[in-house]
Amino acid sequence: MKKHIPNTITSCNLISGCIATSFAFQGQLETALLWIVIGAAFDFFDGMSARLLIVSSPIGKELDSLADVVTFGVAPSTMLFFTMKTVDYPAFLEQFRCLLPYTAFIMAAFSALRLAKFNLDERQALGFIGMPTPANALFWGSVTVAYQGYLGASAYSVLILTVLMLLFSWLLISEIPMFALKFKHWGIDNSENVIKYSFLVFSAAAIIIAKIAAIAVIIIMYVIVSVLVFRKKTH
């Protein structure tokens, strides 16, 4: 029975992503974000349970990626799709209102490509090459939920969202090394661990102060730290 436990948890991740997508289509973005976070929790525990039970398998790895495509690819893309349908458009883009929101699903395709590359890339044992899909999903969940007021205040929000969507789609498949919160050991006797612990403290403080709005800032800081610090370590 124990060999089925990780795959069952992974399936719960997939179901969470389906539920998140359903709520996103209905415009219930806060609930959609909640289910993405629940899916992320399942995603964390499926790998942990597989290692603890020593039941890792190729099918489990593939199932995990399929679940992640839904929870961290399709669900946040649907949240962006709904947002792009509801924000104001500048006059010269009004004629494209019925089409432009569908470009949000480009991000789902790039998420799938990123996950396919991850499965084949042996360089990503202790870090990432390109933005991990959960980070991308949390960024868009934060933007579409916490920044609705700002997005609704400008007629050019749809342009900003489109440019950001293309930028983050590129980040998903980029060759930029990004750190993972994995530790070879728990000490603070090296600069890499100090940076990771500092990032965790900053993230916790930001969420306490700004709640959901802080998540987008945290993800941007994650990219900046990765580019400025961890990319140098790989050269």
Tab-separated table of C-alpha atoms in Angstrom:
chain	number	residue	atom	x	y	z
A	1	MET	CA	0.000	0.000	0.000
A	2	LYS	CA	2.766	2.463	0.865
A	3	LYS	CA	3.933	2.718	-2.748
A	4	HIS	CA	0.590	4.333	-3.633
A	5	ILE	CA	0.763	7.040	-0.941
A	6	PRO	CA	2.958	9.548	-2.859
A	7	ASN	CA	0.918	9.151	-6.049
A	8	THR	CA	-2.298	9.668	-4.078
A	9	ILE	CA	-0.901	12.906	-2.647
A	10	THR	CA	0.176	13.968	-6.150
A	11	SER	CA	-3.340	13.275	-7.402
A	12	CYS	CA	-4.658	15.559	-4.649
A	13	ASN	CA	-2.371	18.249	-6.069
A	14	LEU	CA	-3.932	17.702	-9.495
A	15	ILE	CA	-7.465	17.846	-8.090
A	16	SER	CA	-6.587	21.060	-6.234
A	17	GLY	CA	-5.420	22.576	-9.514
A	18	CYS	CA	-8.679	21.596	-11.221
A	19	ILE	CA	-10.701	23.184	-8.421
A	20	ALA	CA	-8.540	26.335	-8.570
A	21	THR	CA	-9.132	26.568	-12.322
A	22	SER	CA	-12.890	26.192	-11.836
A	23	PHE	CA	-13.005	29.039	-9.313
A	24	ALA	CA	-10.766	31.192	-11.527
A	25	PHE	CA	-13.176	30.884	-14.458
A	26	GLN	CA	-15.955	32.041	-12.108
A	27	GLY	CA	-13.924	35.063	-11.027
A	28	GLN	CA	-13.494	33.828	-7.448
A	29	LEU	CA	-9.789	34.570	-7.531
A	30	GLU	CA	-9.091	34.476	-3.788
A	31	THR	CA	-10.543	30.974	-3.574
A	32	ALA	CA	-8.593	29.967	-6.680
A	33	LEU	CA	-5.369	31.181	-5.051
A	34	LEU	CA	-6.216	29.260	-1.881
A	35	TRP	CA	-6.521	26.036	-3.893
A	36	ILE	CA	-3.216	26.735	-5.649
A	37	VAL	CA	-1.590	27.054	-2.215
A	38	ILE	CA	-3.271	23.799	-1.126
A	39	GLY	CA	-1.931	22.170	-4.288
A	40	ALA	CA	1.556	23.498	-3.482
A	41	ALA	CA	1.325	21.855	-0.055
A	42	PHE	CA	0.419	18.529	-1.654
A	43	ASP	CA	3.276	19.033	-4.132
A	44	PHE	CA	5.697	19.462	-1.233
A	45	PHE	CA	4.510	16.434	0.688
A	46	ASP	CA	4.342	13.993	-2.224
A	47	GLY	CA	8.083	14.237	-2.817
A	48	MET	CA	8.810	14.101	0.899
A	49	SER	CA	6.647	11.001	1.367
A	50	ALA	CA	8.274	9.270	-1.604
A	51	ARG	CA	11.731	9.832	-0.108
A	52	LEU	CA	10.697	8.799	3.403
A	53	LEU	CA	8.969	5.645	2.186
A	54	ILE	CA	11.702	4.958	-0.407
A	55	VAL	CA	9.113	4.391	-3.123
A	56	SER	CA	10.187	6.893	-5.789
A	57	SER	CA	9.281	5.768	-9.287
A	58	PRO	CA	9.402	7.092	-12.879
A	59	ILE	CA	5.600	7.115	-13.066
A	60	GLY	CA	5.461	9.206	-9.888
A	61	LYS	CA	7.819	11.755	-11.440
A	62	GLU	CA	5.698	12.011	-14.587
A	63	LEU	CA	2.448	12.219	-12.611
A	64	ASP	CA	3.941	15.009	-10.502
A	65	SER	CA	4.723	17.047	-13.609
A	66	LEU	CA	1.255	16.489	-15.051
A	67	ALA	CA	-0.303	17.672	-11.793
A	68	ASP	CA	1.985	20.711	-11.697
A	69	VAL	CA	0.973	21.699	-15.239
A	70	VAL	CA	-2.608	22.049	-14.019
A	71	THR	CA	-2.027	23.585	-10.585
A	72	PHE	CA	0.881	25.879	-11.445
A	73	GLY	CA	0.267	26.372	-15.171
A	74	VAL	CA	-3.397	26.245	-16.150
A	75	ALA	CA	-4.849	27.607	-12.875
A	76	PRO	CA	-2.777	30.845	-12.687
A	77	SER	CA	-3.217	31.337	-16.442
A	78	THR	CA	-6.971	31.166	-15.930
A	79	MET	CA	-6.735	33.751	-13.136
A	80	LEU	CA	-4.857	36.037	-15.516
A	81	PHE	CA	-7.378	35.283	-18.279
A	82	PHE	CA	-10.271	36.411	-16.070
A	83	THR	CA	-8.397	39.535	-14.977
A	84	MET	CA	-7.564	40.497	-18.555
A	85	LYS	CA	-11.245	40.129	-19.438
A	86	THR	CA	-12.369	42.514	-16.704
A	87	VAL	CA	-9.805	45.349	-16.715
A	88	ASP	CA	-10.276	48.485	-18.810
A	89	TYR	CA	-8.671	48.687	-22.244
A	90	PRO	CA	-7.202	51.714	-24.028
A	91	ALA	CA	-9.306	52.805	-27.004
A	92	PHE	CA	-6.881	51.443	-29.614
A	93	LEU	CA	-7.067	47.942	-28.077
A	94	GLU	CA	-10.790	47.813	-27.361
A	95	GLN	CA	-11.430	45.903	-30.593
A	96	PHE	CA	-9.145	43.124	-29.300
A	97	ARG	CA	-10.914	42.702	-25.937
A	98	CYS	CA	-12.499	39.426	-27.039
A	99	LEU	CA	-9.146	37.962	-28.111
A	100	LEU	CA	-6.351	39.374	-25.946
A	101	PRO	CA	-7.316	37.599	-22.674
A	102	TYR	CA	-6.692	34.221	-24.329
A	103	THR	CA	-2.995	35.067	-24.629
A	104	ALA	CA	-2.822	34.327	-20.885
A	105	PHE	CA	-2.762	30.626	-21.749
A	106	ILE	CA	0.610	31.070	-23.454
A	107	MET	CA	1.933	30.932	-19.887
A	108	ALA	CA	0.359	27.495	-19.376
A	109	ALA	CA	2.204	26.213	-22.441
A	110	PHE	CA	5.520	27.592	-21.195
A	111	SER	CA	4.845	26.056	-17.767
A	112	ALA	CA	4.429	22.659	-19.417
A	113	LEU	CA	7.642	23.166	-21.384
A	114	ARG	CA	9.496	24.186	-18.220
A	115	LEU	CA	8.325	21.031	-16.417
A	116	ALA	CA	9.302	18.821	-19.364
A	117	LYS	CA	12.781	20.369	-19.373
A	118	PHE	CA	13.056	19.915	-15.601
A	119	ASN	CA	12.420	16.172	-15.899
A	120	LEU	CA	15.319	15.802	-18.326
A	121	ASP	CA	17.767	18.321	-16.836
A	122	GLU	CA	20.236	16.704	-14.421
A	123	ARG	CA	21.621	20.101	-13.356
A	124	GLN	CA	18.617	20.883	-11.148
A	125	ALA	CA	19.187	18.607	-8.160
A	126	LEU	CA	19.850	21.380	-5.614
A	127	GLY	CA	18.709	24.415	-7.577
A	128	PHE	CA	16.675	25.464	-10.585
A	129	ILE	CA	17.475	26.578	-14.101
A	130	GLY	CA	14.682	28.988	-14.894
A	131	MET	CA	11.804	30.002	-12.649
A	132	PRO	CA	10.035	27.099	-10.904
A	133	THR	CA	6.350	26.863	-11.787
A	134	PRO	CA	5.066	27.204	-8.170
A	135	ALA	CA	6.845	30.571	-7.841
A	136	ASN	CA	5.300	31.751	-11.108
A	137	ALA	CA	1.838	30.600	-10.010
A	138	LEU	CA	2.091	32.354	-6.648
A	139	PHE	CA	3.250	35.565	-8.332
A	140	TRP	CA	0.192	35.661	-10.588
A	141	GLY	CA	-2.112	34.636	-7.779
A	142	SER	CA	-0.838	37.580	-5.749
A	143	VAL	CA	-1.067	40.051	-8.639
A	144	THR	CA	-4.596	39.122	-9.678
A	145	VAL	CA	-5.950	39.001	-6.116
A	146	ALA	CA	-4.119	41.728	-4.202
A	147	TYR	CA	-3.595	44.299	-6.940
A	148	GLN	CA	-7.092	44.407	-8.440
A	149	GLY	CA	-7.540	48.014	-7.346
A	150	TYR	CA	-4.346	49.147	-9.056
A	151	LEU	CA	-5.147	47.172	-12.205
A	152	GLY	CA	-8.615	48.672	-12.370
A	153	ALA	CA	-7.292	52.211	-12.012
A	154	SER	CA	-5.386	52.270	-15.293
A	155	ALA	CA	-6.592	51.749	-18.840
A	156	TYR	CA	-3.155	50.388	-19.701
A	157	SER	CA	-3.209	47.548	-17.177
A	158	VAL	CA	-3.852	45.008	-19.925
A	159	LEU	CA	-0.616	46.037	-21.644
A	160	ILE	CA	1.334	45.725	-18.393
A	161	LEU	CA	-0.185	42.301	-17.729
A	162	THR	CA	0.620	41.118	-21.263
A	163	VAL	CA	4.243	42.243	-21.048
A	164	LEU	CA	4.629	40.650	-17.594
A	165	MET	CA	3.047	37.431	-18.849
A	166	LEU	CA	5.539	37.222	-21.730
A	167	LEU	CA	8.438	38.065	-19.406
A	168	PHE	CA	7.507	35.401	-16.868
A	169	SER	CA	6.882	32.857	-19.641
A	170	TRP	CA	10.453	33.473	-20.764
A	171	LEU	CA	11.757	33.223	-17.191
A	172	LEU	CA	10.174	29.762	-16.900
A	173	ILE	CA	12.374	28.354	-19.674
A	174	SER	CA	15.381	30.653	-19.274
A	175	GLU	CA	18.887	29.449	-18.452
A	176	ILE	CA	19.058	31.677	-15.366
A	177	PRO	CA	20.133	29.683	-12.275
A	178	MET	CA	17.687	30.198	-9.412
A	179	PHE	CA	18.173	28.951	-5.895
A	180	ALA	CA	16.014	26.358	-4.205
A	181	LEU	CA	15.292	26.382	-0.484
A	182	LYS	CA	17.140	23.105	-0.087
A	183	PHE	CA	20.010	22.770	2.373
A	184	LYS	CA	22.959	20.389	2.235
A	185	HIS	CA	23.249	21.151	5.960
A	186	TRP	CA	21.488	23.537	8.325
A	187	GLY	CA	24.467	25.606	9.502
A	188	ILE	CA	25.148	29.248	8.646
A	189	ASP	CA	28.847	28.767	8.028
A	190	ASN	CA	28.592	29.565	4.320
A	191	SER	CA	27.234	32.542	2.403
A	192	GLU	CA	24.683	30.489	0.456
A	193	ASN	CA	22.865	29.359	3.591
A	194	VAL	CA	22.996	32.879	5.040
A	195	ILE	CA	21.299	34.230	1.915
A	196	LYS	CA	18.622	31.526	2.013
A	197	TYR	CA	17.857	32.069	5.701
A	198	SER	CA	17.773	35.837	5.159
A	199	PHE	CA	15.357	35.364	2.282
A	200	LEU	CA	13.079	33.203	4.452
A	201	VAL	CA	13.080	35.826	7.224
A	202	PHE	CA	12.366	38.616	4.718
A	203	SER	CA	9.523	36.571	3.176
A	204	ALA	CA	7.912	35.806	6.538
A	205	ALA	CA	8.096	39.445	7.631
A	206	ALA	CA	6.696	40.685	4.314
A	207	ILE	CA	3.730	38.302	4.442
A	208	ILE	CA	2.959	39.289	8.049
A	209	ILE	CA	2.981	42.970	7.061
A	210	ALA	CA	1.426	42.949	3.583
A	211	LYS	CA	-0.222	39.510	3.399
A	212	ILE	CA	-1.115	38.350	-0.148
A	213	ALA	CA	0.275	41.514	-1.742
A	214	ALA	CA	3.712	40.603	-0.420
A	215	ILE	CA	3.914	37.385	-2.426
A	216	ALA	CA	4.478	39.174	-5.748
A	217	VAL	CA	7.244	41.266	-4.163
A	218	ILE	CA	8.841	38.149	-2.686
A	219	ILE	CA	8.909	36.413	-6.073
A	220	ILE	CA	10.480	39.479	-7.710
A	221	MET	CA	13.104	39.559	-4.950
A	222	TYR	CA	13.684	35.837	-5.511
A	223	VAL	CA	14.496	36.476	-9.164
A	224	ILE	CA	16.737	39.455	-8.362
A	225	VAL	CA	18.714	37.571	-5.695
A	226	SER	CA	19.082	34.597	-8.032
A	227	VAL	CA	20.401	36.783	-10.852
A	228	LEU	CA	22.717	38.938	-8.723
A	229	VAL	CA	24.079	36.297	-6.336
A	230	PHE	CA	23.543	32.727	-7.435
A	231	ARG	CA	24.226	33.296	-11.123
A	232	LYS	CA	27.677	34.609	-10.214
A	233	LYS	CA	28.348	31.445	-8.230
A	234	THR	CA	27.814	29.340	-11.363
A	235	HIS	CA	30.358	31.260	-13.438
